[in-house]
Amino acid sequence: GQNIDQPTEMTATEGAIVQINCTYQTSGFNGLFWYQQHAGEAPTFLSYNVLDGLEEKGRFSSFLSRSKGYSYLLLKELQMKDSASYLCAVTTSGGYQKVTFGIGTKLQVIP
Amino acid sequence: DTGVSQDPRHKITKRGQNVTFRCDPISEHNRLYWYRQTLGQGPEFLTYFQNEAQLEKSRLLSDRFSAERPKGSFSTLEIQRTEQGDSAMYLCASSLATSGSTDTQYFGPGTRLTVL
């Protein structure tokens, strides 16, 4: 099976930088997604990492270390609208790309 | 393309009643997924379709749950004899599986079910 661990809650200040960590233990690991989910809304795609290293996309960056079973999402220049849950999800190879989600990290951005 | 749509957005029903939800995926997406999400949890996989074929079902999907995708486009999820434990957000996602590309799932807005 899969085991995905991420902090349940974080608080950060507007304009600052925050790093949300995710560790996983899984067999047949293929890649790792980060999704953003505002309260009461559907998850929206942020990033997908397959290879080790950092991928930057505007204010958001995502890092993956396959050997350590570790990923993080880095949010820069935080804005109030970034207050949301951030879901780490691992994909495993097989007949299709099965996605297993973590419980999500609820980020609160304060003034 | 307007993305994945789901109907209804909210459903309140009494215990024991049957409910049916609909999902319209992004056009030409060949894969469709159903998830269930409860408060404070991530989405939990329920079932998956490749075109019209239902290829995998989670053990979370009891005999009271059935899903169809008759023409390989829209899908329905039916819950029979609803129980209070079925109260959750039901999310649909779709993706386009092609070789050499990321099979990213795009989610609909969800149907929030409340069983009284």
Short mmCIF file of N, CA, C and O in Angstrom, two decimals, chain A:
data_model
loop_
_atom_site.label_atom_id
_atom_site.label_comp_id
_atom_site.label_asym_id
_atom_site.label_seq_id
_atom_site.Cartn_x
_atom_site.Cartn_y
_atom_site.Cartn_z
N GLY A 1 0.81 -1.20 0.00
CA GLY A 1 0.00 0.00 0.00
C GLY A 1 0.85 1.25 0.00
O GLY A 1 2.06 1.19 -0.10
N GLN A 2 0.19 2.36 0.14
CA GLN A 2 0.89 3.63 0.16
C GLN A 2 0.71 4.32 1.50
O GLN A 2 -0.34 4.23 2.12
N ASN A 3 1.75 5.00 1.94
CA ASN A 3 1.69 5.80 3.15
C ASN A 3 2.23 7.17 2.82
O ASN A 3 3.38 7.31 2.39
N ILE A 4 1.39 8.19 3.01
CA ILE A 4 1.78 9.57 2.68
C ILE A 4 1.61 10.42 3.92
O ILE A 4 0.56 10.39 4.56
N ASP A 5 2.64 11.18 4.25
CA ASP A 5 2.62 11.96 5.48
C ASP A 5 2.92 13.42 5.17
O ASP A 5 3.92 13.73 4.52
N GLN A 6 2.05 14.31 5.61
CA GLN A 6 2.26 15.75 5.48
C GLN A 6 1.63 16.42 6.70
O GLN A 6 0.70 15.88 7.30
N PRO A 7 2.15 17.60 7.08
CA PRO A 7 1.60 18.26 8.26
C PRO A 7 0.15 18.64 8.02
O PRO A 7 -0.27 18.94 6.90
N THR A 8 -0.64 18.63 9.07
CA THR A 8 -2.07 18.91 8.90
C THR A 8 -2.36 20.39 8.77
O THR A 8 -3.25 20.79 8.02
N GLU A 9 -1.58 21.22 9.47
CA GLU A 9 -1.82 22.65 9.43
C GLU A 9 -0.52 23.43 9.46
O GLU A 9 0.46 22.97 10.07
N MET A 10 -0.51 24.58 8.79
CA MET A 10 0.61 25.50 8.85
C MET A 10 0.07 26.92 8.79
O MET A 10 -0.99 27.16 8.18
N THR A 11 0.80 27.84 9.38
CA THR A 11 0.45 29.25 9.33
C THR A 11 1.67 30.02 8.85
O THR A 11 2.79 29.74 9.27
N ALA A 12 1.47 30.98 7.97
CA ALA A 12 2.57 31.80 7.46
C ALA A 12 2.06 33.21 7.22
O ALA A 12 0.85 33.44 7.10
N THR A 13 3.00 34.14 7.11
CA THR A 13 2.67 35.55 6.99
C THR A 13 2.65 35.98 5.53
O THR A 13 3.49 35.54 4.73
N GLU A 14 1.75 36.85 5.21
CA GLU A 14 1.67 37.41 3.86
C GLU A 14 3.02 37.98 3.44
O GLU A 14 3.68 38.67 4.23
N GLY A 15 3.44 37.65 2.23
CA GLY A 15 4.72 38.12 1.71
C GLY A 15 5.89 37.21 2.01
O GLY A 15 6.96 37.35 1.42
N ALA A 16 5.71 36.27 2.92
CA ALA A 16 6.80 35.37 3.31
C ALA A 16 6.87 34.16 2.38
O ALA A 16 6.15 34.07 1.38
N ILE A 17 7.78 33.25 2.75
CA ILE A 17 7.96 31.99 2.03
C ILE A 17 7.56 30.84 2.96
O ILE A 17 7.87 30.88 4.16
N VAL A 18 6.90 29.85 2.42
CA VAL A 18 6.55 28.68 3.24
C VAL A 18 6.87 27.41 2.47
O VAL A 18 6.74 27.36 1.24
N GLN A 19 7.32 26.40 3.19
CA GLN A 19 7.65 25.11 2.59
C GLN A 19 6.76 24.04 3.21
O GLN A 19 6.75 23.88 4.44
N ILE A 20 6.05 23.33 2.39
CA ILE A 20 5.16 22.26 2.86
C ILE A 20 5.79 20.93 2.46
O ILE A 20 6.01 20.66 1.27
N ASN A 21 6.09 20.12 3.45
CA ASN A 21 6.79 18.86 3.21
C ASN A 21 5.82 17.70 3.05
O ASN A 21 4.73 17.69 3.62
N CYS A 22 6.29 16.70 2.33
CA CYS A 22 5.51 15.48 2.12
C CYS A 22 6.48 14.31 2.06
O CYS A 22 7.44 14.35 1.27
N THR A 23 6.27 13.31 2.88
CA THR A 23 7.07 12.09 2.78
C THR A 23 6.14 10.94 2.42
O THR A 23 4.96 10.95 2.77
N TYR A 24 6.68 9.98 1.72
CA TYR A 24 5.84 8.88 1.25
C TYR A 24 6.60 7.56 1.28
O TYR A 24 7.83 7.53 1.19
N GLN A 25 5.84 6.51 1.44
CA GLN A 25 6.38 5.15 1.32
C GLN A 25 5.41 4.40 0.42
O GLN A 25 4.23 4.26 0.75
N THR A 26 5.90 3.96 -0.72
CA THR A 26 5.01 3.30 -1.65
C THR A 26 5.79 2.37 -2.54
O THR A 26 6.98 2.55 -2.75
N SER A 27 5.11 1.38 -3.06
CA SER A 27 5.74 0.48 -4.03
C SER A 27 5.28 0.90 -5.43
O SER A 27 4.15 1.34 -5.61
N GLY A 28 6.17 0.77 -6.38
CA GLY A 28 5.82 1.13 -7.75
C GLY A 28 5.68 2.61 -7.95
O GLY A 28 4.90 3.05 -8.81
N PHE A 29 6.44 3.41 -7.20
CA PHE A 29 6.32 4.87 -7.30
C PHE A 29 6.63 5.34 -8.72
O PHE A 29 7.59 4.90 -9.35
N ASN A 30 5.79 6.26 -9.20
CA ASN A 30 5.98 6.80 -10.53
C ASN A 30 6.26 8.29 -10.46
O ASN A 30 7.22 8.78 -11.04
N GLY A 31 5.44 9.04 -9.77
CA GLY A 31 5.63 10.49 -9.66
C GLY A 31 4.78 11.05 -8.54
O GLY A 31 4.06 10.32 -7.86
N LEU A 32 4.86 12.37 -8.36
CA LEU A 32 4.17 13.01 -7.24
C LEU A 32 3.51 14.29 -7.70
O LEU A 32 4.15 15.14 -8.33
N PHE A 33 2.22 14.42 -7.36
CA PHE A 33 1.45 15.62 -7.67
C PHE A 33 1.33 16.50 -6.44
O PHE A 33 1.29 16.01 -5.30
N TRP A 34 1.22 17.80 -6.67
CA TRP A 34 0.71 18.73 -5.67
C TRP A 34 -0.55 19.37 -6.26
O TRP A 34 -0.56 19.83 -7.41
N TYR A 35 -1.59 19.38 -5.43
CA TYR A 35 -2.83 20.04 -5.79
C TYR A 35 -3.15 21.08 -4.71
O TYR A 35 -2.82 20.90 -3.54
N GLN A 36 -3.82 22.15 -5.14
CA GLN A 36 -4.33 23.15 -4.21
C GLN A 36 -5.85 22.99 -4.11
O GLN A 36 -6.50 22.79 -5.14
N GLN A 37 -6.37 23.07 -2.90
CA GLN A 37 -7.81 22.95 -2.74
C GLN A 37 -8.32 24.01 -1.77
O GLN A 37 -8.02 23.97 -0.57
N HIS A 38 -9.10 24.97 -2.29
CA HIS A 38 -9.75 25.93 -1.43
C HIS A 38 -10.98 25.28 -0.81
O HIS A 38 -11.57 24.35 -1.40
N ALA A 39 -11.35 25.76 0.35
CA ALA A 39 -12.46 25.16 1.11
C ALA A 39 -13.72 25.06 0.26
O ALA A 39 -14.14 26.05 -0.35
N GLY A 40 -14.27 23.87 0.20
CA GLY A 40 -15.51 23.65 -0.54
C GLY A 40 -15.36 23.58 -2.04
O GLY A 40 -16.36 23.50 -2.75
N GLU A 41 -14.13 23.61 -2.52
CA GLU A 41 -13.90 23.56 -3.96
C GLU A 41 -13.11 22.32 -4.36
O GLU A 41 -12.62 21.58 -3.52
N ALA A 42 -13.01 22.11 -5.65
CA ALA A 42 -12.27 20.94 -6.15
C ALA A 42 -10.77 21.19 -6.12
O ALA A 42 -10.32 22.33 -6.17
N PRO A 43 -9.99 20.14 -6.01
CA PRO A 43 -8.52 20.31 -6.12
C PRO A 43 -8.14 20.82 -7.50
O PRO A 43 -8.72 20.41 -8.52
N THR A 44 -7.15 21.71 -7.54
CA THR A 44 -6.63 22.19 -8.81
C THR A 44 -5.15 21.84 -8.91
O THR A 44 -4.41 21.94 -7.93
N PHE A 45 -4.74 21.44 -10.08
CA PHE A 45 -3.39 20.95 -10.33
C PHE A 45 -2.36 22.06 -10.16
O PHE A 45 -2.52 23.17 -10.66
N LEU A 46 -1.29 21.77 -9.43
CA LEU A 46 -0.17 22.71 -9.29
C LEU A 46 1.08 22.21 -10.01
O LEU A 46 1.70 22.94 -10.77
N SER A 47 1.47 20.96 -9.71
CA SER A 47 2.74 20.47 -10.25
C SER A 47 2.77 18.95 -10.25
O SER A 47 2.00 18.29 -9.56
N TYR A 48 3.69 18.43 -11.07
CA TYR A 48 3.92 16.99 -11.12
C TYR A 48 5.41 16.77 -11.28
O TYR A 48 6.03 17.29 -12.21
N ASN A 49 6.01 16.03 -10.34
CA ASN A 49 7.44 15.72 -10.38
C ASN A 49 7.63 14.23 -10.61
O ASN A 49 7.04 13.41 -9.91
N VAL A 50 8.45 13.90 -11.56
CA VAL A 50 8.84 12.51 -11.81
C VAL A 50 10.33 12.32 -11.50
O VAL A 50 10.74 11.35 -10.88
N LEU A 51 11.13 13.29 -11.92
CA LEU A 51 12.58 13.22 -11.73
C LEU A 51 12.98 13.98 -10.47
O LEU A 51 12.30 14.91 -10.03
N ASP A 52 14.13 13.61 -9.92
CA ASP A 52 14.67 14.33 -8.77
C ASP A 52 14.96 15.78 -9.14
O ASP A 52 15.37 16.08 -10.27
N GLY A 53 14.78 16.65 -8.18
CA GLY A 53 15.14 18.03 -8.40
C GLY A 53 13.99 18.99 -8.18
O GLY A 53 12.90 18.61 -7.76
N LEU A 54 14.30 20.25 -8.47
CA LEU A 54 13.36 21.34 -8.22
C LEU A 54 12.76 21.80 -9.54
O LEU A 54 13.47 22.03 -10.50
N GLU A 55 11.45 21.97 -9.54
CA GLU A 55 10.76 22.54 -10.70
C GLU A 55 10.05 23.80 -10.25
O GLU A 55 9.28 23.78 -9.30
N GLU A 56 10.35 24.89 -10.96
CA GLU A 56 9.79 26.18 -10.58
C GLU A 56 8.72 26.61 -11.56
O GLU A 56 8.88 26.46 -12.77
N LYS A 57 7.64 27.14 -10.98
CA LYS A 57 6.53 27.61 -11.79
C LYS A 57 5.96 28.85 -11.13
O LYS A 57 5.08 28.78 -10.29
N GLY A 58 6.49 30.00 -11.51
CA GLY A 58 6.03 31.24 -10.91
C GLY A 58 6.38 31.30 -9.43
O GLY A 58 7.52 31.03 -9.04
N ARG A 59 5.40 31.60 -8.59
CA ARG A 59 5.65 31.69 -7.15
C ARG A 59 5.74 30.32 -6.50
O ARG A 59 6.14 30.20 -5.35
N PHE A 60 5.34 29.28 -7.22
CA PHE A 60 5.33 27.93 -6.65
C PHE A 60 6.48 27.11 -7.23
O PHE A 60 6.74 27.14 -8.43
N SER A 61 7.13 26.34 -6.37
CA SER A 61 8.16 25.40 -6.79
C SER A 61 7.90 24.07 -6.10
O SER A 61 7.41 24.04 -4.97
N SER A 62 8.27 22.99 -6.76
CA SER A 62 8.12 21.67 -6.14
C SER A 62 9.40 20.89 -6.31
O SER A 62 10.05 20.95 -7.36
N PHE A 63 9.75 20.17 -5.25
CA PHE A 63 11.00 19.41 -5.21
C PHE A 63 10.70 17.95 -4.95
O PHE A 63 9.77 17.62 -4.19
N LEU A 64 11.50 17.10 -5.54
CA LEU A 64 11.34 15.66 -5.32
C LEU A 64 12.69 14.99 -5.12
O LEU A 64 13.64 15.29 -5.86
N SER A 65 12.76 14.10 -4.13
CA SER A 65 13.90 13.20 -3.96
C SER A 65 13.32 11.79 -3.92
O SER A 65 12.71 11.38 -2.91
N ARG A 66 13.52 11.04 -4.96
CA ARG A 66 12.96 9.69 -5.04
C ARG A 66 13.65 8.76 -4.04
O ARG A 66 13.00 7.92 -3.42
N SER A 67 14.94 8.93 -3.88
CA SER A 67 15.67 8.03 -2.99
C SER A 67 15.26 8.22 -1.53
O SER A 67 15.28 7.28 -0.74
N LYS A 68 14.86 9.43 -1.18
CA LYS A 68 14.47 9.72 0.21
C LYS A 68 12.96 9.64 0.41
O LYS A 68 12.50 9.76 1.54
N GLY A 69 12.21 9.47 -0.66
CA GLY A 69 10.75 9.44 -0.51
C GLY A 69 10.22 10.75 0.05
O GLY A 69 9.40 10.76 0.96
N TYR A 70 10.69 11.84 -0.54
CA TYR A 70 10.44 13.15 0.04
C TYR A 70 10.17 14.16 -1.06
O TYR A 70 10.81 14.18 -2.11
N SER A 71 9.22 15.04 -0.77
CA SER A 71 8.90 16.14 -1.67
C SER A 71 8.55 17.36 -0.83
O SER A 71 8.17 17.24 0.34
N TYR A 72 8.71 18.53 -1.42
CA TYR A 72 8.17 19.72 -0.78
C TYR A 72 7.61 20.67 -1.83
O TYR A 72 8.02 20.66 -2.99
N LEU A 73 6.66 21.46 -1.38
CA LEU A 73 6.09 22.53 -2.18
C LEU A 73 6.51 23.84 -1.53
O LEU A 73 6.33 24.03 -0.32
N LEU A 74 7.09 24.71 -2.33
CA LEU A 74 7.58 25.99 -1.83
C LEU A 74 6.71 27.10 -2.41
O LEU A 74 6.56 27.19 -3.62
N LEU A 75 6.16 27.91 -1.54
CA LEU A 75 5.33 29.04 -1.97
C LEU A 75 6.04 30.33 -1.57
O LEU A 75 6.32 30.56 -0.40
N LYS A 76 6.31 31.18 -2.56
CA LYS A 76 6.99 32.43 -2.30
C LYS A 76 6.01 33.60 -2.36
O LYS A 76 4.94 33.50 -2.97
N GLU A 77 6.42 34.71 -1.75
CA GLU A 77 5.61 35.94 -1.82
C GLU A 77 4.14 35.63 -1.52
O GLU A 77 3.25 35.92 -2.32
N LEU A 78 3.93 35.03 -0.38
CA LEU A 78 2.60 34.55 -0.04
C LEU A 78 1.55 35.65 -0.13
O LEU A 78 1.77 36.80 0.28
N GLN A 79 0.39 35.25 -0.65
CA GLN A 79 -0.75 36.14 -0.74
C GLN A 79 -1.90 35.53 0.07
O GLN A 79 -1.92 34.31 0.30
N MET A 80 -2.83 36.38 0.47
CA MET A 80 -3.94 35.89 1.29
C MET A 80 -4.72 34.79 0.55
O MET A 80 -5.19 33.84 1.17
N LYS A 81 -4.79 34.91 -0.77
CA LYS A 81 -5.54 33.92 -1.54
C LYS A 81 -4.87 32.55 -1.57
O LYS A 81 -5.47 31.56 -2.02
N ASP A 82 -3.62 32.48 -1.08
CA ASP A 82 -2.95 31.18 -1.01
C ASP A 82 -3.44 30.33 0.16
O ASP A 82 -3.04 29.16 0.30
N SER A 83 -4.26 30.91 1.02
CA SER A 83 -4.85 30.14 2.12
C SER A 83 -5.72 29.05 1.53
O SER A 83 -6.72 29.32 0.85
N ALA A 84 -5.32 27.81 1.75
CA ALA A 84 -5.99 26.66 1.13
C ALA A 84 -5.36 25.40 1.71
O ALA A 84 -4.40 25.46 2.47
N SER A 85 -5.90 24.26 1.32
CA SER A 85 -5.25 22.99 1.62
C SER A 85 -4.38 22.59 0.45
O SER A 85 -4.76 22.81 -0.71
N TYR A 86 -3.22 22.03 0.75
CA TYR A 86 -2.30 21.59 -0.30
C TYR A 86 -2.14 20.08 -0.17
O TYR A 86 -1.70 19.56 0.85
N LEU A 87 -2.56 19.40 -1.23
CA LEU A 87 -2.60 17.95 -1.23
C LEU A 87 -1.39 17.37 -1.96
O LEU A 87 -1.12 17.74 -3.11
N CYS A 88 -0.70 16.50 -1.29
CA CYS A 88 0.39 15.74 -1.89
C CYS A 88 -0.22 14.42 -2.36
O CYS A 88 -1.00 13.79 -1.62
N ALA A 89 0.10 13.99 -3.56
CA ALA A 89 -0.48 12.76 -4.09
C ALA A 89 0.57 12.00 -4.87
O ALA A 89 1.23 12.57 -5.73
N VAL A 90 0.71 10.71 -4.58
CA VAL A 90 1.70 9.91 -5.29
C VAL A 90 1.01 9.07 -6.36
O VAL A 90 -0.14 8.65 -6.19
N THR A 91 1.71 8.86 -7.43
CA THR A 91 1.20 8.01 -8.50
C THR A 91 2.05 6.76 -8.57
O THR A 91 3.26 6.79 -8.35
N THR A 92 1.40 5.66 -8.85
CA THR A 92 2.09 4.38 -8.97
C THR A 92 1.83 3.80 -10.34
O THR A 92 0.76 4.02 -10.93
N SER A 93 2.80 3.11 -10.86
CA SER A 93 2.68 2.56 -12.21
C SER A 93 1.82 1.30 -12.18
O SER A 93 1.67 0.65 -11.16
N GLY A 94 1.25 0.99 -13.31
CA GLY A 94 0.38 -0.17 -13.40
C GLY A 94 -0.45 -0.04 -14.64
O GLY A 94 -0.05 0.60 -15.61
N GLY A 95 -1.63 -0.59 -14.66
CA GLY A 95 -2.48 -0.46 -15.84
C GLY A 95 -2.85 0.98 -16.12
O GLY A 95 -3.10 1.36 -17.25
N TYR A 96 -2.91 1.77 -15.08
CA TYR A 96 -3.16 3.20 -15.25
C TYR A 96 -2.43 3.90 -14.13
O TYR A 96 -1.89 3.26 -13.23
N GLN A 97 -2.40 5.21 -14.22
CA GLN A 97 -1.65 5.97 -13.22
C GLN A 97 -2.53 6.18 -11.99
O GLN A 97 -3.26 7.17 -11.92
N LYS A 98 -2.45 5.26 -11.02
CA LYS A 98 -3.26 5.36 -9.83
C LYS A 98 -2.72 6.46 -8.94
O LYS A 98 -1.53 6.55 -8.69
N VAL A 99 -3.60 7.31 -8.46
CA VAL A 99 -3.22 8.45 -7.63
C VAL A 99 -3.75 8.23 -6.22
O VAL A 99 -4.94 7.98 -6.04
N THR A 100 -2.87 8.34 -5.25
CA THR A 100 -3.25 8.24 -3.84
C THR A 100 -2.90 9.55 -3.16
O THR A 100 -1.76 10.00 -3.22
N PHE A 101 -3.90 10.14 -2.51
CA PHE A 101 -3.74 11.45 -1.90
C PHE A 101 -3.39 11.35 -0.42
O PHE A 101 -3.86 10.45 0.29
N GLY A 102 -2.58 12.31 0.04
CA GLY A 102 -2.41 12.52 1.46
C GLY A 102 -3.61 13.28 2.02
O GLY A 102 -4.54 13.64 1.27
N ILE A 103 -3.59 13.53 3.31
CA ILE A 103 -4.74 14.19 3.94
C ILE A 103 -4.77 15.69 3.65
O ILE A 103 -5.79 16.34 3.84
N GLY A 104 -3.65 16.23 3.17
CA GLY A 104 -3.60 17.65 2.87
C GLY A 104 -3.07 18.48 4.02
O GLY A 104 -3.24 18.14 5.20
N THR A 105 -2.41 19.57 3.68
CA THR A 105 -1.91 20.54 4.66
C THR A 105 -2.72 21.81 4.52
O THR A 105 -2.74 22.42 3.44
N LYS A 106 -3.41 22.18 5.59
CA LYS A 106 -4.20 23.40 5.57
C LYS A 106 -3.31 24.57 5.90
O LYS A 106 -2.80 24.69 7.02
N LEU A 107 -3.10 25.45 4.93
CA LEU A 107 -2.24 26.61 5.10
C LEU A 107 -3.09 27.85 5.35
O LEU A 107 -4.01 28.14 4.57
N GLN A 108 -2.77 28.54 6.41
CA GLN A 108 -3.44 29.81 6.69
C GLN A 108 -2.41 30.93 6.53
O GLN A 108 -1.36 30.91 7.17
N VAL A 109 -2.71 31.89 5.66
CA VAL A 109 -1.86 33.05 5.47
C VAL A 109 -2.45 34.20 6.26
O VAL A 109 -3.63 34.55 6.08
N ILE A 110 -1.64 34.78 7.12
CA ILE A 110 -2.12 35.87 7.97
C ILE A 110 -1.43 37.18 7.59
O ILE A 110 -0.31 37.16 7.06
N PRO A 111 -2.11 38.30 7.82
CA PRO A 111 -1.53 39.61 7.43
C PRO A 111 -0.27 39.92 8.22
O PRO A 111 -0.09 39.46 9.35
#
